[in-house]
Structure formats: C-alpha cells, structure tokens
PDB file of C-alpha atoms in Angstrom:
ATOM      1  CA  MET D   1       1.186 -61.132  45.756  1.00  0.00           C
ATOM      2  CA  SER D   2      -0.816 -63.250  43.268  1.00  0.00           C
ATOM      3  CA  ASP D   3      -4.126 -64.876  44.030  1.00  0.00           C
ATOM      4  CA  HIS D   4      -2.380 -68.261  43.729  1.00  0.00           C
ATOM      5  CA  GLU D   5       0.113 -67.288  46.412  1.00  0.00           C
ATOM      6  CA  THR D   6      -2.620 -65.959  48.667  1.00  0.00           C
ATOM      7  CA  PHE D   7      -4.532 -69.212  48.536  1.00  0.00           C
ATOM      8  CA  LEU D   8      -1.385 -71.295  48.978  1.00  0.00           C
ATOM      9  CA  ARG D   9      -0.504 -69.208  52.061  1.00  0.00           C
ATOM     10  CA  GLU D  10      -3.987 -69.965  53.466  1.00  0.00           C
ATOM     11  CA  ALA D  11      -3.469 -73.747  52.883  1.00  0.00           C
ATOM     12  CA  ILE D  12      -0.089 -73.509  54.648  1.00  0.00           C
ATOM     13  CA  ALA D  13      -1.641 -71.601  57.564  1.00  0.00           C
ATOM     14  CA  LEU D  14      -4.249 -74.422  57.891  1.00  0.00           C
ATOM     15  CA  ALA D  15      -1.400 -76.943  57.939  1.00  0.00           C
ATOM     16  CA  ARG D  16       0.595 -75.043  60.585  1.00  0.00           C
ATOM     17  CA  ASP D  17      -2.527 -74.562  62.753  1.00  0.00           C
ATOM     18  CA  ASN D  18      -3.189 -78.284  62.602  1.00  0.00           C
ATOM     19  CA  ILE D  19       0.176 -79.254  64.216  1.00  0.00           C
ATOM     20  CA  PRO D  20      -0.620 -78.129  67.784  1.00  0.00           C
ATOM     21  CA  ALA D  21      -3.789 -80.314  67.754  1.00  0.00           C
ATOM     22  CA  GLY D  22      -1.694 -83.387  66.850  1.00  0.00           C
ATOM     23  CA  GLY D  23      -2.373 -83.272  63.152  1.00  0.00           C
ATOM     24  CA  THR D  24      -0.017 -83.497  60.251  1.00  0.00           C
ATOM     25  CA  ALA D  25       1.131 -80.434  58.385  1.00  0.00           C
ATOM     26  CA  TYR D  26      -1.401 -80.489  55.526  1.00  0.00           C
ATOM     27  CA  GLY D  27      -4.014 -77.976  54.567  1.00  0.00           C
ATOM     28  CA  SER D  28      -6.117 -77.415  51.478  1.00  0.00           C
ATOM     29  CA  VAL D  29      -8.286 -74.629  50.077  1.00  0.00           C
ATOM     30  CA  ILE D  30     -10.739 -74.933  47.195  1.00  0.00           C
ATOM     31  CA  VAL D  31     -11.576 -71.876  45.162  1.00  0.00           C
ATOM     32  CA  ARG D  32     -14.362 -71.218  42.646  1.00  0.00           C
ATOM     33  CA  ASN D  33     -14.558 -67.896  40.747  1.00  0.00           C
ATOM     34  CA  GLY D  34     -11.875 -66.365  42.981  1.00  0.00           C
ATOM     35  CA  ARG D  35     -13.761 -67.192  46.241  1.00  0.00           C
ATOM     36  CA  VAL D  36     -12.895 -69.873  48.790  1.00  0.00           C
ATOM     37  CA  ILE D  37     -15.710 -72.409  48.975  1.00  0.00           C
ATOM     38  CA  ALA D  38     -14.039 -75.055  51.151  1.00  0.00           C
ATOM     39  CA  ARG D  39     -11.006 -75.386  53.363  1.00  0.00           C
ATOM     40  CA  ALA D  40      -9.684 -78.222  55.523  1.00  0.00           C
ATOM     41  CA  ALA D  41      -6.724 -79.557  57.440  1.00  0.00           C
ATOM     42  CA  ASN D  42      -5.738 -83.189  57.663  1.00  0.00           C
ATOM     43  CA  GLN D  43      -7.919 -84.889  60.321  1.00  0.00           C
ATOM     44  CA  VAL D  44      -6.544 -88.451  60.312  1.00  0.00           C
ATOM     45  CA  HIS D  45      -5.310 -87.892  63.891  1.00  0.00           C
ATOM     46  CA  ALA D  46      -8.742 -86.806  65.158  1.00  0.00           C
ATOM     47  CA  THR D  47     -10.908 -89.323  63.271  1.00  0.00           C
ATOM     48  CA  ASN D  48      -8.654 -92.405  62.805  1.00  0.00           C
ATOM     49  CA  ASP D  49      -9.907 -92.293  59.248  1.00  0.00           C
ATOM     50  CA  PRO D  50      -6.921 -92.893  56.938  1.00  0.00           C
ATOM     51  CA  THR D  51      -8.776 -90.992  54.175  1.00  0.00           C
ATOM     52  CA  ALA D  52      -9.296 -87.829  56.182  1.00  0.00           C
ATOM     53  CA  HIS D  53      -6.638 -85.922  54.221  1.00  0.00           C
ATOM     54  CA  ALA D  54      -6.974 -82.175  53.811  1.00  0.00           C
ATOM     55  CA  GLU D  55      -7.640 -82.313  50.073  1.00  0.00           C
ATOM     56  CA  ALA D  56     -10.247 -85.115  50.372  1.00  0.00           C
ATOM     57  CA  LEU D  57     -12.074 -83.299  53.196  1.00  0.00           C
ATOM     58  CA  ALA D  58     -12.033 -80.029  51.218  1.00  0.00           C
ATOM     59  CA  LEU D  59     -13.400 -81.891  48.124  1.00  0.00           C
ATOM     60  CA  ARG D  60     -16.186 -83.333  50.230  1.00  0.00           C
ATOM     61  CA  GLU D  61     -17.059 -79.899  51.583  1.00  0.00           C
ATOM     62  CA  ALA D  62     -16.912 -78.300  48.127  1.00  0.00           C
ATOM     63  CA  GLY D  63     -19.315 -80.951  46.744  1.00  0.00           C
ATOM     64  CA  ARG D  64     -21.668 -80.312  49.641  1.00  0.00           C
ATOM     65  CA  VAL D  65     -21.547 -76.545  49.186  1.00  0.00           C
ATOM     66  CA  LEU D  66     -22.084 -76.712  45.479  1.00  0.00           C
ATOM     67  CA  GLY D  67     -24.591 -79.585  45.647  1.00  0.00           C
ATOM     68  CA  ARG D  68     -22.725 -81.660  43.019  1.00  0.00           C
ATOM     69  CA  PRO D  69     -19.770 -84.052  42.772  1.00  0.00           C
ATOM     70  CA  VAL D  70     -18.307 -82.472  39.658  1.00  0.00           C
ATOM     71  CA  LEU D  71     -15.931 -79.675  40.645  1.00  0.00           C
ATOM     72  CA  ASP D  72     -14.454 -78.938  37.194  1.00  0.00           C
ATOM     73  CA  ASP D  73     -14.807 -75.194  37.734  1.00  0.00           C
ATOM     74  CA  CYS D  74     -12.807 -75.192  40.977  1.00  0.00           C
ATOM     75  CA  ILE D  75      -9.054 -74.898  41.752  1.00  0.00           C
ATOM     76  CA  VAL D  76      -7.386 -76.803  44.594  1.00  0.00           C
ATOM     77  CA  TYR D  77      -4.571 -75.284  46.626  1.00  0.00           C
ATOM     78  CA  ALA D  78      -2.580 -77.550  48.937  1.00  0.00           C
ATOM     79  CA  SER D  79       0.218 -76.981  51.414  1.00  0.00           C
ATOM     80  CA  GLY D  80       2.009 -80.113  50.157  1.00  0.00           C
ATOM     81  CA  ARG D  81       1.878 -82.249  47.088  1.00  0.00           C
ATOM     82  CA  PRO D  82      -1.397 -84.192  47.237  1.00  0.00           C
ATOM     83  CA  CYS D  83      -0.857 -87.901  47.871  1.00  0.00           C
ATOM     84  CA  PRO D  84      -1.882 -90.373  45.147  1.00  0.00           C
ATOM     85  CA  MET D  85      -5.301 -90.909  46.812  1.00  0.00           C
ATOM     86  CA  CYS D  86      -6.071 -87.199  46.908  1.00  0.00           C
ATOM     87  CA  HIS D  87      -4.669 -86.684  43.432  1.00  0.00           C
ATOM     88  CA  ALA D  88      -7.035 -89.385  42.122  1.00  0.00           C
ATOM     89  CA  ALA D  89      -9.928 -87.935  44.072  1.00  0.00           C
ATOM     90  CA  MET D  90      -9.329 -84.566  42.482  1.00  0.00           C
ATOM     91  CA  ARG D  91      -9.245 -86.170  39.019  1.00  0.00           C
ATOM     92  CA  LEU D  92     -12.487 -88.054  39.744  1.00  0.00           C
ATOM     93  CA  ALA D  93     -14.068 -84.766  40.804  1.00  0.00           C
ATOM     94  CA  GLY D  94     -13.058 -83.174  37.508  1.00  0.00           C
ATOM     95  CA  ILE D  95     -10.517 -80.772  38.969  1.00  0.00           C
ATOM     96  CA  ARG D  96      -8.465 -79.356  36.128  1.00  0.00           C
ATOM     97  CA  GLU D  97      -6.123 -77.111  38.046  1.00  0.00           C
ATOM     98  CA  ALA D  98      -4.301 -77.551  41.346  1.00  0.00           C
ATOM     99  CA  TYR D  99      -1.281 -75.933  43.051  1.00  0.00           C
ATOM    100  CA  PHE D 100       0.834 -77.142  45.934  1.00  0.00           C
ATOM    101  CA  ALA D 101       3.455 -75.267  47.973  1.00  0.00           C
ATOM    102  CA  PHE D 102       5.899 -77.947  49.021  1.00  0.00           C
ATOM    103  CA  THR D 103       7.031 -81.250  47.414  1.00  0.00           C
ATOM    104  CA  ALA D 104       6.472 -84.765  48.635  1.00  0.00           C
ATOM    105  CA  GLU D 105      10.281 -85.086  48.875  1.00  0.00           C
ATOM    106  CA  GLU D 106      10.436 -82.128  51.262  1.00  0.00           C
ATOM    107  CA  ALA D 107       7.743 -83.773  53.407  1.00  0.00           C
ATOM    108  CA  GLU D 108       9.472 -87.181  53.333  1.00  0.00           C
ATOM    109  CA  ALA D 109      12.659 -85.604  54.678  1.00  0.00           C
ATOM    110  CA  HIS D 110      10.627 -84.988  57.868  1.00  0.00           C
ATOM    111  CA  GLY D 111       8.830 -88.334  57.957  1.00  0.00           C
ATOM    112  CA  ALA D 112       5.712 -87.263  56.051  1.00  0.00           C
ATOM    113  CA  GLY D 113       4.785 -87.288  52.416  1.00  0.00           C
ATOM    114  CA  SER D 114       4.062 -89.759  49.701  1.00  0.00           C
ATOM    115  CA  ALA D 115       7.022 -89.580  47.331  1.00  0.00           C
ATOM    116  CA  THR D 116       7.744 -93.251  47.919  1.00  0.00           C
ATOM    117  CA  ILE D 117       4.130 -94.261  47.145  1.00  0.00           C
ATOM    118  CA  TYR D 118       4.212 -92.241  43.954  1.00  0.00           C
ATOM    119  CA  ALA D 119       7.398 -94.052  42.910  1.00  0.00           C
ATOM    120  CA  GLU D 120       5.925 -97.452  43.821  1.00  0.00           C
ATOM    121  CA  LEU D 121       2.803 -96.792  41.736  1.00  0.00           C
ATOM    122  CA  CYS D 122       5.003 -96.299  38.717  1.00  0.00           C
ATOM    123  CA  LEU D 123       6.283 -99.900  38.979  1.00  0.00           C
ATOM    124  CA  PRO D 124       4.584-102.756  37.128  1.00  0.00           C
ATOM    125  CA  PRO D 125       1.757-104.098  39.323  1.00  0.00           C
ATOM    126  CA  ALA D 126       3.665-107.348  40.170  1.00  0.00           C
ATOM    127  CA  GLU D 127       6.589-105.277  41.578  1.00  0.00           C
ATOM    128  CA  GLN D 128       4.507-103.096  43.834  1.00  0.00           C
ATOM    129  CA  PRO D 129       4.609-103.888  47.599  1.00  0.00           C
ATOM    130  CA  MET D 130       0.809-104.049  47.861  1.00  0.00           C
ATOM    131  CA  GLN D 131      -0.478-106.788  45.610  1.00  0.00           C
ATOM    132  CA  VAL D 132      -3.834-106.154  43.976  1.00  0.00           C
ATOM    133  CA  ARG D 133      -5.054-109.028  41.947  1.00  0.00           C
ATOM    134  CA  HIS D 134      -8.040-109.583  39.601  1.00  0.00           C
ATOM    135  CA  LEU D 135     -10.179-112.426  40.968  1.00  0.00           C
ATOM    136  CA  PRO D 136     -13.648-112.541  39.400  1.00  0.00           C
ATOM    137  CA  PRO D 137     -16.079-114.769  41.340  1.00  0.00           C
ATOM    138  CA  VAL D 138     -17.435-117.698  39.328  1.00  0.00           C
ATOM    139  CA  GLY D 139     -21.012-117.113  38.137  1.00  0.00           C
ATOM    140  CA  GLU D 140     -21.052-113.390  38.922  1.00  0.00           C
ATOM    141  CA  THR D 141     -21.500-110.653  36.356  1.00  0.00           C
ATOM    142  CA  ALA D 142     -20.220-107.057  36.786  1.00  0.00           C
ATOM    143  CA  PRO D 143     -22.882-104.613  38.088  1.00  0.00           C
ATOM    144  CA  TYR D 144     -21.870-101.906  35.657  1.00  0.00           C
ATOM    145  CA  ALA D 145     -24.560-102.650  33.030  1.00  0.00           C
ATOM    146  CA  ASP D 146     -27.269-102.448  35.776  1.00  0.00           C
ATOM    147  CA  TRP D 147     -25.872 -99.079  36.821  1.00  0.00           C
ATOM    148  CA  ALA D 148     -25.692 -97.745  33.284  1.00  0.00           C
ATOM    149  CA  ALA D 149     -29.295 -98.818  32.591  1.00  0.00           C
ATOM    150  CA  ARG D 150     -30.534 -96.982  35.775  1.00  0.00           C
ATOM    151  CA  ARG D 151     -28.471 -93.918  34.907  1.00  0.00           C
ATOM    152  CA  ASP D 152     -29.897 -93.919  31.332  1.00  0.00           C
ATOM    153  CA  ARG D 153     -33.454 -93.988  32.721  1.00  0.00           C
ATOM    154  CA  SER D 154     -32.870 -91.006  34.931  1.00  0.00           C
TER     155      SER D 154
END
C-alpha cells in the first residue's frame, strides 16, 4: 500500500468515526515530510460554525503546529473532494498537492457534497444564485496600501 493510500485511509476513518457523533462523513489529514502533523473531522454539527470543515480545521491545526500560515511543504489528504471554500483555503495556504478519496458527485448522491456549488461557481457572476456585487462606499479608499506599507516596514 502506498503512503498516499495510507493517509487517505486515515482521512476516511476520521470521516466514518465522525458519523456516530452526528457529523458528516468528512475527514482530513495533513502530512509534512511523511509525518502527520494535523488531522480533523468535520465539526459543523458540534460548533454550528459553517466553516468547521475537516480540511479547514486541519489547515488551522497545521498552521498552529508549524507556527506559520504558509503550508507549501505539506500535503492534504481528504476523504471527499474538498468543497470550494476548503479548496480556496488550501490554495491560500500555499498547498501544492492534495488527494481525495471520493468525488463530490458520489457525496451528492447521498445528500452531501459540493458538486453543485462547483458548477455554479463556473457560471458568469450574474448567473450565480448568490449575488455578490461591487459597491465601493463614496469617499472611502481601500486599506491595501496601508497594509502594504506596514508589511514593508516589518
């Protein structure tokens, strides 16, 4: 059995173990240099936090363990295809490699998953069900230059 398969099986076990507690069937493991540094199961049910997905929680833990937000030397293993939020979080963390065991379509066949959201995000913004519009307040300037100036002084 390959290391990839071993870590995917661990993510699947986290997902299965989460079901009796009322959680959804999602688990994630983050590996650095062949060693697990973080693992999590979806905790939305326990926290009422819609962002408490397995991958997001594992990313938070990996950042805490490593003492940094950039996880470009880590690999994410997930029981199911990460949702768009978790996929974006992995990208923002610098993850370059991730593996998932089961597809979003397989999950949706059982009332879970995010295949529909992935499809909706491919539509032009005006055709997406959630409307997000640019509305800059009059007289306000973006805070990005202030942030960049502080960052450059550090």
